[in-house]
Tab-separated table of N, CA and C in Angstrom:
chain	number	residue	atom	x	y	z
A	1202	MET	N	86.602	78.152	19.622
A	1202	MET	CA	86.671	77.286	18.519
A	1202	MET	C	85.218	76.705	18.121
A	1203	SER	N	84.805	76.890	16.976
A	1203	SER	CA	83.428	76.414	16.685
A	1203	SER	C	83.621	74.891	16.252
A	1204	GLU	N	82.527	74.243	16.531
A	1204	GLU	CA	82.417	72.834	16.084
A	1204	GLU	C	81.726	72.735	14.784
A	1205	HIS	N	82.174	71.897	13.890
A	1205	HIS	CA	81.417	71.665	12.695
A	1205	HIS	C	80.724	70.187	12.826
A	1206	LEU	N	79.730	70.066	12.049
A	1206	LEU	CA	78.927	68.834	12.073
A	1206	LEU	C	79.116	68.159	10.804
A	1207	LEU	N	79.343	66.894	10.756
A	1207	LEU	CA	79.394	66.081	9.487
A	1207	LEU	C	77.983	65.419	9.322
A	1208	ARG	N	77.510	65.591	8.180
A	1208	ARG	CA	76.134	65.004	8.015
A	1208	ARG	C	76.302	64.043	6.761
A	1209	VAL	N	75.495	63.007	6.750
A	1209	VAL	CA	75.541	61.886	5.699
A	1209	VAL	C	74.225	62.139	4.921
A	1210	ASP	N	74.303	62.165	3.660
A	1210	ASP	CA	73.164	62.117	2.768
A	1210	ASP	C	72.879	60.658	2.492
A	1211	TRP	N	72.019	60.088	3.259
A	1211	TRP	CA	71.840	58.610	3.185
A	1211	TRP	C	71.414	58.056	1.827
A	1212	PRO	N	70.441	58.657	1.188
A	1212	PRO	CA	70.166	58.199	-0.274
A	1212	PRO	C	71.401	58.239	-1.268
A	1213	ALA	N	72.271	59.075	-0.880
A	1213	ALA	CA	73.523	59.298	-1.954
A	1213	ALA	C	74.548	58.306	-1.465
A	1214	CYS	N	74.601	58.003	-0.213
A	1214	CYS	CA	75.627	57.222	0.297
A	1214	CYS	C	75.743	55.739	-0.175
A	1215	LYS	N	76.758	55.214	-0.700
A	1215	LYS	CA	76.858	53.990	-1.304
A	1215	LYS	C	77.842	53.054	-0.540
A	1216	ALA	N	78.261	53.534	0.655
A	1216	ALA	CA	79.151	52.703	1.498
A	1216	ALA	C	80.523	52.429	0.954
A	1217	HIS	N	81.132	53.338	0.352
A	1217	HIS	CA	82.520	53.054	-0.173
A	1217	HIS	C	83.497	53.112	0.899
A	1218	GLY	N	83.276	53.805	2.005
A	1218	GLY	CA	84.210	53.832	3.226
A	1218	GLY	C	85.311	54.738	3.059
A	1219	VAL	N	85.383	55.650	2.097
A	1219	VAL	CA	86.458	56.613	1.888
A	1219	VAL	C	86.562	57.557	3.208
A	1220	CYS	N	85.349	57.965	3.650
A	1220	CYS	CA	85.349	58.954	4.626
A	1220	CYS	C	85.979	58.401	5.941
A	1221	ALA	N	85.662	57.087	6.207
A	1221	ALA	CA	86.234	56.507	7.525
A	1221	ALA	C	87.639	56.310	7.237
A	1222	GLU	N	88.115	55.998	6.145
A	1222	GLU	CA	89.654	55.862	5.883
A	1222	GLU	C	90.509	57.117	6.223
A	1223	LEU	N	89.741	58.265	5.601
A	1223	LEU	CA	90.421	59.486	5.824
A	1223	LEU	C	90.184	60.213	7.196
A	1224	LEU	N	89.162	59.891	7.796
A	1224	LEU	CA	88.714	60.511	9.069
A	1224	LEU	C	88.424	59.583	10.200
A	1225	PRO	N	89.321	58.612	10.619
A	1225	PRO	CA	88.967	57.589	11.460
A	1225	PRO	C	88.783	58.077	12.925
A	1226	GLU	N	89.272	59.481	13.112
A	1226	GLU	CA	88.936	59.999	14.521
A	1226	GLU	C	87.533	60.325	14.791
A	1227	VAL	N	86.733	60.421	13.769
A	1227	VAL	CA	85.321	60.801	13.854
A	1227	VAL	C	84.427	59.885	13.192
A	1228	ILE	N	84.779	59.101	12.256
A	1228	ILE	CA	83.909	58.255	11.659
A	1228	ILE	C	84.352	56.805	11.638
A	1229	SER	N	83.429	55.926	11.939
A	1229	SER	CA	83.611	54.462	11.866
A	1229	SER	C	82.605	53.869	10.830
A	1230	LEU	N	82.725	52.583	10.445
A	1230	LEU	CA	81.790	52.079	9.633
A	1230	LEU	C	80.979	50.993	10.277
A	1231	ASP	N	79.579	50.889	10.033
A	1231	ASP	CA	78.825	49.851	10.556
A	1231	ASP	C	79.045	48.569	9.907
A	1232	GLU	N	78.304	47.514	10.194
A	1232	GLU	CA	78.598	46.222	9.636
A	1232	GLU	C	78.256	46.183	8.152
A	1233	TRP	N	77.549	47.058	7.683
A	1233	TRP	CA	77.279	47.061	6.136
A	1233	TRP	C	78.164	48.110	5.307
A	1234	GLY	N	79.096	48.926	6.136
A	1234	GLY	CA	80.027	49.616	5.462
A	1234	GLY	C	79.613	51.152	5.460
A	1235	TYR	N	78.478	51.455	6.003
A	1235	TYR	CA	77.915	52.867	6.010
A	1235	TYR	C	78.576	53.593	7.335
A	1236	PRO	N	78.809	54.853	7.034
A	1236	PRO	CA	79.447	55.733	8.034
A	1236	PRO	C	78.717	55.953	9.298
A	1237	ILE	N	79.316	55.943	10.466
A	1237	ILE	CA	78.762	56.371	11.625
A	1237	ILE	C	79.631	57.504	12.161
A	1238	VAL	N	79.016	58.642	12.282
A	1238	VAL	CA	79.746	59.910	12.741
A	1238	VAL	C	79.576	60.018	14.301
A	1239	HIS	N	80.786	59.984	14.928
A	1239	HIS	CA	80.676	59.769	16.432
A	1239	HIS	C	80.642	61.180	17.132
A	1240	GLU	N	81.137	62.242	16.619
A	1240	GLU	CA	81.401	63.545	17.308
A	1240	GLU	C	81.537	64.718	16.358
A	1241	PRO	N	81.226	65.920	16.836
A	1241	PRO	CA	81.444	66.954	15.918
A	1241	PRO	C	82.948	67.100	15.711
A	1242	VAL	N	83.243	67.901	14.622
A	1242	VAL	CA	84.571	68.140	14.144
A	1242	VAL	C	84.926	69.431	14.696
A	1243	LYS	N	86.281	69.465	15.282
A	1243	LYS	CA	86.923	70.621	15.651
A	1243	LYS	C	88.261	70.518	15.675
A	1244	GLY	N	88.968	71.672	15.676
A	1244	GLY	CA	90.502	71.715	15.845
A	1244	GLY	C	91.115	71.212	14.620
A	1245	ASP	N	92.247	70.516	14.846
A	1245	ASP	CA	93.080	70.091	13.692
A	1245	ASP	C	92.384	69.138	12.804
A	1246	VAL	N	91.277	68.514	13.223
A	1246	VAL	CA	90.427	67.430	12.423
A	1246	VAL	C	89.721	68.152	11.368
A	1247	LEU	N	89.447	69.473	11.476
A	1247	LEU	CA	88.662	70.102	10.408
A	1247	LEU	C	89.228	70.062	9.092
A	1248	LEU	N	90.393	70.215	8.993
A	1248	LEU	CA	91.087	70.050	7.465
A	1248	LEU	C	90.935	68.656	7.019
A	1249	LEU	N	91.192	67.635	7.903
A	1249	LEU	CA	90.947	66.276	7.480
A	1249	LEU	C	89.316	66.118	6.934
A	1250	ALA	N	88.461	66.583	7.726
A	1250	ALA	CA	87.056	66.484	7.456
A	1250	ALA	C	86.735	67.100	6.003
A	1251	LYS	N	87.403	68.304	5.802
A	1251	LYS	CA	87.112	69.004	4.437
A	1251	LYS	C	87.716	68.017	3.362
A	1252	THR	N	88.692	67.409	3.655
A	1252	THR	CA	89.312	66.440	2.636
A	1252	THR	C	88.432	65.255	2.378
A	1253	ALA	N	87.764	64.786	3.464
A	1253	ALA	CA	86.951	63.641	3.340
A	1253	ALA	C	85.568	63.960	2.626
A	1254	VAL	N	85.147	65.262	2.898
A	1254	VAL	CA	84.023	65.577	2.099
A	1254	VAL	C	84.204	65.746	0.640
A	1255	LYS	N	85.362	66.277	0.310
A	1255	LYS	CA	85.703	66.377	-1.208
A	1255	LYS	C	86.032	65.005	-1.773
A	1256	ALA	N	86.532	64.106	-0.903
A	1256	ALA	CA	86.868	62.725	-1.574
A	1256	ALA	C	85.735	61.821	-1.666
A	1257	CYS	N	84.608	62.042	-1.024
A	1257	CYS	CA	83.414	61.174	-1.075
A	1257	CYS	C	83.045	60.956	-2.602
A	1258	PRO	N	83.097	59.594	-3.084
A	1258	PRO	CA	82.805	59.531	-4.486
A	1258	PRO	C	81.326	59.747	-4.926
A	1259	THR	N	80.562	59.842	-4.007
A	1259	THR	CA	79.011	60.055	-4.266
A	1259	THR	C	78.617	61.469	-3.577
A	1260	LEU	N	79.608	62.240	-3.186
A	1260	LEU	CA	79.138	63.464	-2.602
A	1260	LEU	C	78.165	63.491	-1.473
A	1261	ALA	N	78.179	62.375	-0.647
A	1261	ALA	CA	77.221	62.112	0.350
A	1261	ALA	C	77.506	62.726	1.621
A	1262	LEU	N	78.715	63.316	1.767
A	1262	LEU	CA	79.121	63.847	3.062
A	1262	LEU	C	79.050	65.378	3.133
A	1263	ARG	N	78.509	65.966	4.152
A	1263	ARG	CA	78.417	67.351	4.221
A	1263	ARG	C	79.080	67.798	5.639
A	1264	LEU	N	79.679	69.069	5.459
A	1264	LEU	CA	80.296	69.659	6.718
A	1264	LEU	C	79.545	70.984	6.837
A	1265	THR	N	78.900	71.083	8.159
A	1265	THR	CA	78.185	72.305	8.345
A	1265	THR	C	78.505	72.835	9.652
A	1266	GLU	N	78.267	74.231	9.832
A	1266	GLU	CA	78.398	74.814	11.136
A	1266	GLU	C	77.121	74.578	11.903
A	1267	PRO	N	77.120	74.486	13.207
A	1267	PRO	CA	75.937	74.409	13.972
A	1267	PRO	C	75.316	75.713	13.986
A	1268	PRO	N	73.943	75.837	14.084
A	1268	PRO	CA	73.277	77.155	14.302
A	1268	PRO	C	73.653	77.737	15.384
A	1269	PRO	N	73.692	79.100	15.485
A	1269	PRO	CA	74.124	79.985	16.639
A	1269	PRO	C	73.143	79.696	17.852
A	1270	ARG	N	73.738	79.662	19.039
A	1270	ARG	CA	72.953	79.453	20.158
A	1270	ARG	C	72.259	80.859	20.677
A	1271	PRO	N	71.018	80.623	21.146
A	1271	PRO	CA	70.406	81.844	21.497
A	1271	PRO	C	71.087	82.453	22.728
A	1272	ALA	N	71.094	83.692	22.861
A	1272	ALA	CA	71.728	84.466	24.013
A	1272	ALA	C	70.878	84.463	25.172
């Protein structure tokens, strides 16, 4: 199962906190309300992560696959 990475576009993020409300398993908020991504997204949480990305009011959250590892 591949892990996906959540990335925050810091200039676009306005600390609304929607991502942390929808995805508390992976994201918490710092003291100013900005997201802290704690771990890669995998398994059942992937669907929730996609929902959080779509729900971000400033489109500051991205979900990416990690680059392939060299053999």
